[in-house]
C-alpha positions as a Markdown table, in Angstrom:
| # | Residue | x | y | z |
|---|---|---|---|---|
| 1 | Met | -24.4 | 27.2 | 20.1 |
| 2 | Asp | -23.6 | 25.0 | 17.1 |
| 3 | Tyr | -26.9 | 23.4 | 16.4 |
| 4 | Ile | -25.8 | 21.5 | 13.3 |
| 5 | Asn | -23.0 | 19.6 | 15.1 |
| 6 | Leu | -25.3 | 18.8 | 18.1 |
| 7 | Met | -28.0 | 17.4 | 15.7 |
| 8 | Leu | -25.4 | 15.3 | 13.9 |
| 9 | Lys | -24.2 | 14.0 | 17.3 |
| 10 | Leu | -27.8 | 13.1 | 18.2 |
| 11 | Ala | -28.4 | 11.5 | 14.8 |
| 12 | Arg | -25.3 | 9.3 | 15.3 |
| 13 | Lys | -26.7 | 8.3 | 18.7 |
| 14 | Ala | -30.0 | 7.3 | 17.0 |
| 15 | Phe | -28.1 | 5.4 | 14.2 |
| 16 | Lys | -26.2 | 3.4 | 16.8 |
| 17 | Lys | -29.5 | 2.4 | 18.4 |
| 18 | Asn | -30.7 | 1.1 | 15.0 |
| 19 | Glu | -33.2 | 4.0 | 14.7 |
| 20 | Ile | -33.7 | 6.2 | 11.6 |
| 21 | Pro | -31.0 | 8.8 | 12.4 |
| 22 | Val | -33.3 | 11.8 | 12.9 |
| 23 | Ala | -32.7 | 14.5 | 15.5 |
| 24 | Ala | -34.7 | 17.6 | 16.5 |
| 25 | Leu | -34.1 | 20.6 | 18.7 |
| 26 | Ile | -36.5 | 23.3 | 19.9 |
| 27 | Ile | -35.1 | 26.7 | 20.6 |
| 28 | His | -36.8 | 29.3 | 22.8 |
| 29 | Asn | -35.2 | 32.7 | 23.4 |
| 30 | Gln | -32.0 | 31.4 | 21.7 |
| 31 | Lys | -31.7 | 28.5 | 24.1 |
| 32 | Ile | -32.3 | 24.9 | 23.5 |
| 33 | Val | -35.3 | 23.8 | 25.6 |
| 34 | Ala | -35.6 | 20.3 | 24.2 |
| 35 | Gln | -33.7 | 17.8 | 22.0 |
| 36 | Ala | -34.7 | 14.4 | 20.9 |
| 37 | Ile | -34.0 | 11.5 | 18.5 |
| 38 | Asn | -36.2 | 8.9 | 16.9 |
| 39 | Ser | -37.2 | 6.1 | 19.3 |
| 40 | Arg | -39.9 | 4.2 | 17.4 |
| 41 | Gln | -37.9 | 0.9 | 17.2 |
| 42 | Leu | -36.4 | 1.2 | 20.7 |
| 43 | Lys | -39.7 | 1.9 | 22.5 |
| 44 | Asn | -42.1 | 0.2 | 20.0 |
| 45 | Asp | -43.8 | 3.6 | 19.8 |
| 46 | Val | -45.5 | 4.8 | 16.6 |
| 47 | Leu | -45.2 | 8.3 | 18.0 |
| 48 | Gly | -41.5 | 8.0 | 18.7 |
| 49 | His | -40.5 | 10.5 | 16.0 |
| 50 | Ala | -37.8 | 12.9 | 17.1 |
| 51 | Glu | -39.9 | 16.0 | 16.3 |
| 52 | Ile | -42.9 | 14.7 | 18.4 |
| 53 | Ser | -40.7 | 13.7 | 21.3 |
| 54 | Cys | -39.0 | 17.1 | 21.2 |
| 55 | Ile | -42.3 | 18.9 | 21.2 |
| 56 | Lys | -43.5 | 16.9 | 24.2 |
| 57 | Lys | -40.2 | 17.7 | 26.1 |
| 58 | Ala | -40.4 | 21.4 | 25.3 |
| 59 | Ser | -44.1 | 21.5 | 26.4 |
| 60 | Arg | -43.2 | 19.9 | 29.7 |
| 61 | Arg | -40.3 | 22.2 | 30.3 |
| 62 | Leu | -42.2 | 25.4 | 29.3 |
| 63 | Lys | -45.4 | 24.2 | 31.0 |
| 64 | Arg | -47.5 | 24.9 | 27.9 |
| 65 | Trp | -48.6 | 23.2 | 24.7 |
| 66 | Asn | -48.5 | 26.4 | 22.6 |
| 67 | Leu | -44.9 | 26.8 | 21.3 |
| 68 | Ala | -45.6 | 29.8 | 19.0 |
| 69 | Asp | -42.5 | 31.6 | 20.3 |
| 70 | Cys | -40.2 | 28.6 | 19.6 |
| 71 | Val | -38.3 | 27.4 | 16.5 |
| 72 | Met | -37.6 | 23.8 | 15.6 |
| 73 | Ile | -34.5 | 22.5 | 13.9 |
| 74 | Thr | -34.4 | 19.0 | 12.5 |
| 75 | Thr | -32.0 | 16.8 | 10.5 |
| 76 | Leu | -34.6 | 15.7 | 8.0 |
| 77 | Lys | -37.7 | 17.4 | 6.7 |
| 78 | Pro | -40.6 | 16.3 | 8.9 |
| 79 | Cys | -43.1 | 13.7 | 7.7 |
| 80 | His | -46.8 | 14.4 | 7.4 |
| 81 | Leu | -47.5 | 13.2 | 10.9 |
| 82 | Cys | -44.8 | 15.4 | 12.4 |
| 83 | Gln | -45.9 | 18.4 | 10.3 |
| 84 | Ser | -49.4 | 18.1 | 11.7 |
| 85 | Ile | -48.1 | 17.9 | 15.3 |
| 86 | Ile | -45.8 | 20.8 | 14.7 |
| 87 | Thr | -48.7 | 22.9 | 13.3 |
| 88 | Ala | -50.9 | 21.9 | 16.2 |
| 89 | Ser | -48.2 | 23.1 | 18.6 |
| 90 | Arg | -48.2 | 26.4 | 16.8 |
| 91 | Ile | -44.5 | 26.4 | 16.0 |
| 92 | Lys | -44.2 | 28.9 | 13.2 |
| 93 | Lys | -40.7 | 28.1 | 11.8 |
| 94 | Val | -39.0 | 24.8 | 11.2 |
| 95 | Tyr | -35.5 | 24.6 | 9.7 |
| 96 | Tyr | -34.3 | 21.2 | 8.4 |
| 97 | Leu | -30.9 | 20.0 | 7.2 |
| 98 | Leu | -32.0 | 17.6 | 4.4 |
| 99 | Asp | -35.1 | 17.0 | 2.4 |
| 100 | Lys | -36.5 | 13.4 | 2.1 |
| 101 | Pro | -35.3 | 11.4 | -0.9 |
| 102 | Val | -37.7 | 11.5 | -3.8 |
| 103 | Glu | -38.1 | 7.7 | -3.8 |
| 104 | Lys | -39.2 | 7.8 | -0.1 |
| 105 | Lys | -43.0 | 7.2 | 0.1 |
| 106 | Glu | -45.2 | 8.2 | 2.9 |
| 107 | Tyr | -47.5 | 5.5 | 4.2 |
| 108 | Asp | -51.0 | 6.5 | 3.0 |
| 109 | Lys | -53.1 | 3.4 | 2.9 |
| 110 | Thr | -55.5 | 4.3 | 5.8 |
| 111 | Thr | -59.0 | 5.1 | 4.8 |
| 112 | Tyr | -61.4 | 7.4 | 6.8 |
| 113 | Glu | -65.2 | 7.1 | 6.8 |
| 114 | Gln | -67.7 | 9.1 | 8.8 |
| 115 | Leu | -70.0 | 7.0 | 11.0 |
| 116 | Glu | -73.7 | 6.9 | 10.2 |
| 117 | Val | -75.6 | 7.7 | 13.3 |
| 118 | Ile | -79.0 | 9.0 | 14.2 |
| 119 | Asn | -79.4 | 12.7 | 14.0 |
| 120 | Ser | -80.1 | 13.1 | 17.8 |
| 121 | Val | -76.6 | 11.7 | 18.6 |
| 122 | Glu | -74.9 | 13.9 | 16.1 |
| 123 | Asp | -76.9 | 16.9 | 17.3 |
| 124 | Glu | -76.0 | 16.2 | 21.0 |
| 125 | Tyr | -72.3 | 16.0 | 20.1 |
| 126 | Lys | -72.4 | 19.2 | 18.0 |
| 127 | Leu | -74.0 | 21.0 | 21.0 |
| 128 | Met | -71.4 | 19.6 | 23.4 |
| 129 | Leu | -68.6 | 20.9 | 21.1 |
| 130 | Arg | -70.2 | 24.3 | 20.7 |
| 131 | Lys | -70.7 | 24.7 | 24.5 |
| 132 | Phe | -67.1 | 23.6 | 25.2 |
| 133 | Phe | -65.7 | 26.3 | 22.9 |
| 134 | Glu | -68.1 | 28.9 | 24.0 |
| 135 | Asn | -67.0 | 28.3 | 27.6 |
| 136 | Lys | -63.4 | 28.6 | 26.6 |
| 137 | Arg | -63.9 | 31.9 | 24.8 |
| 138 | Lys | -65.6 | 33.4 | 27.9 |
| 139 | Lys | -62.5 | 32.8 | 30.1 |
């Protein structure tokens, strides 16, 4: 299978839809199990990145979220958001056609601040998390 030409065909499709022309494929056992293009503008969806859509499709098709035995191929090096989702899906290897231009800036103006709550609320939540993962480990 000629993955590069397929990705270029998909990127052209995104371009024609006025999307950033990014395409992604997920390969499992040398077969394409998912393919996607950017759809943020078309669907007004902040998560409409080709890589994220592709992971969601592969997870549905393979009936699991853990894609450790899969490979992703993209037209453009994934952004920080996509990199986090790729890592969370356990994909171990990503191949990309082109790195981002140096002048391209990631959006990084969001600030994060921990809530100040009474200790009993924090303790209850810590206990809930601990019990959840203890139960998962027992299975």
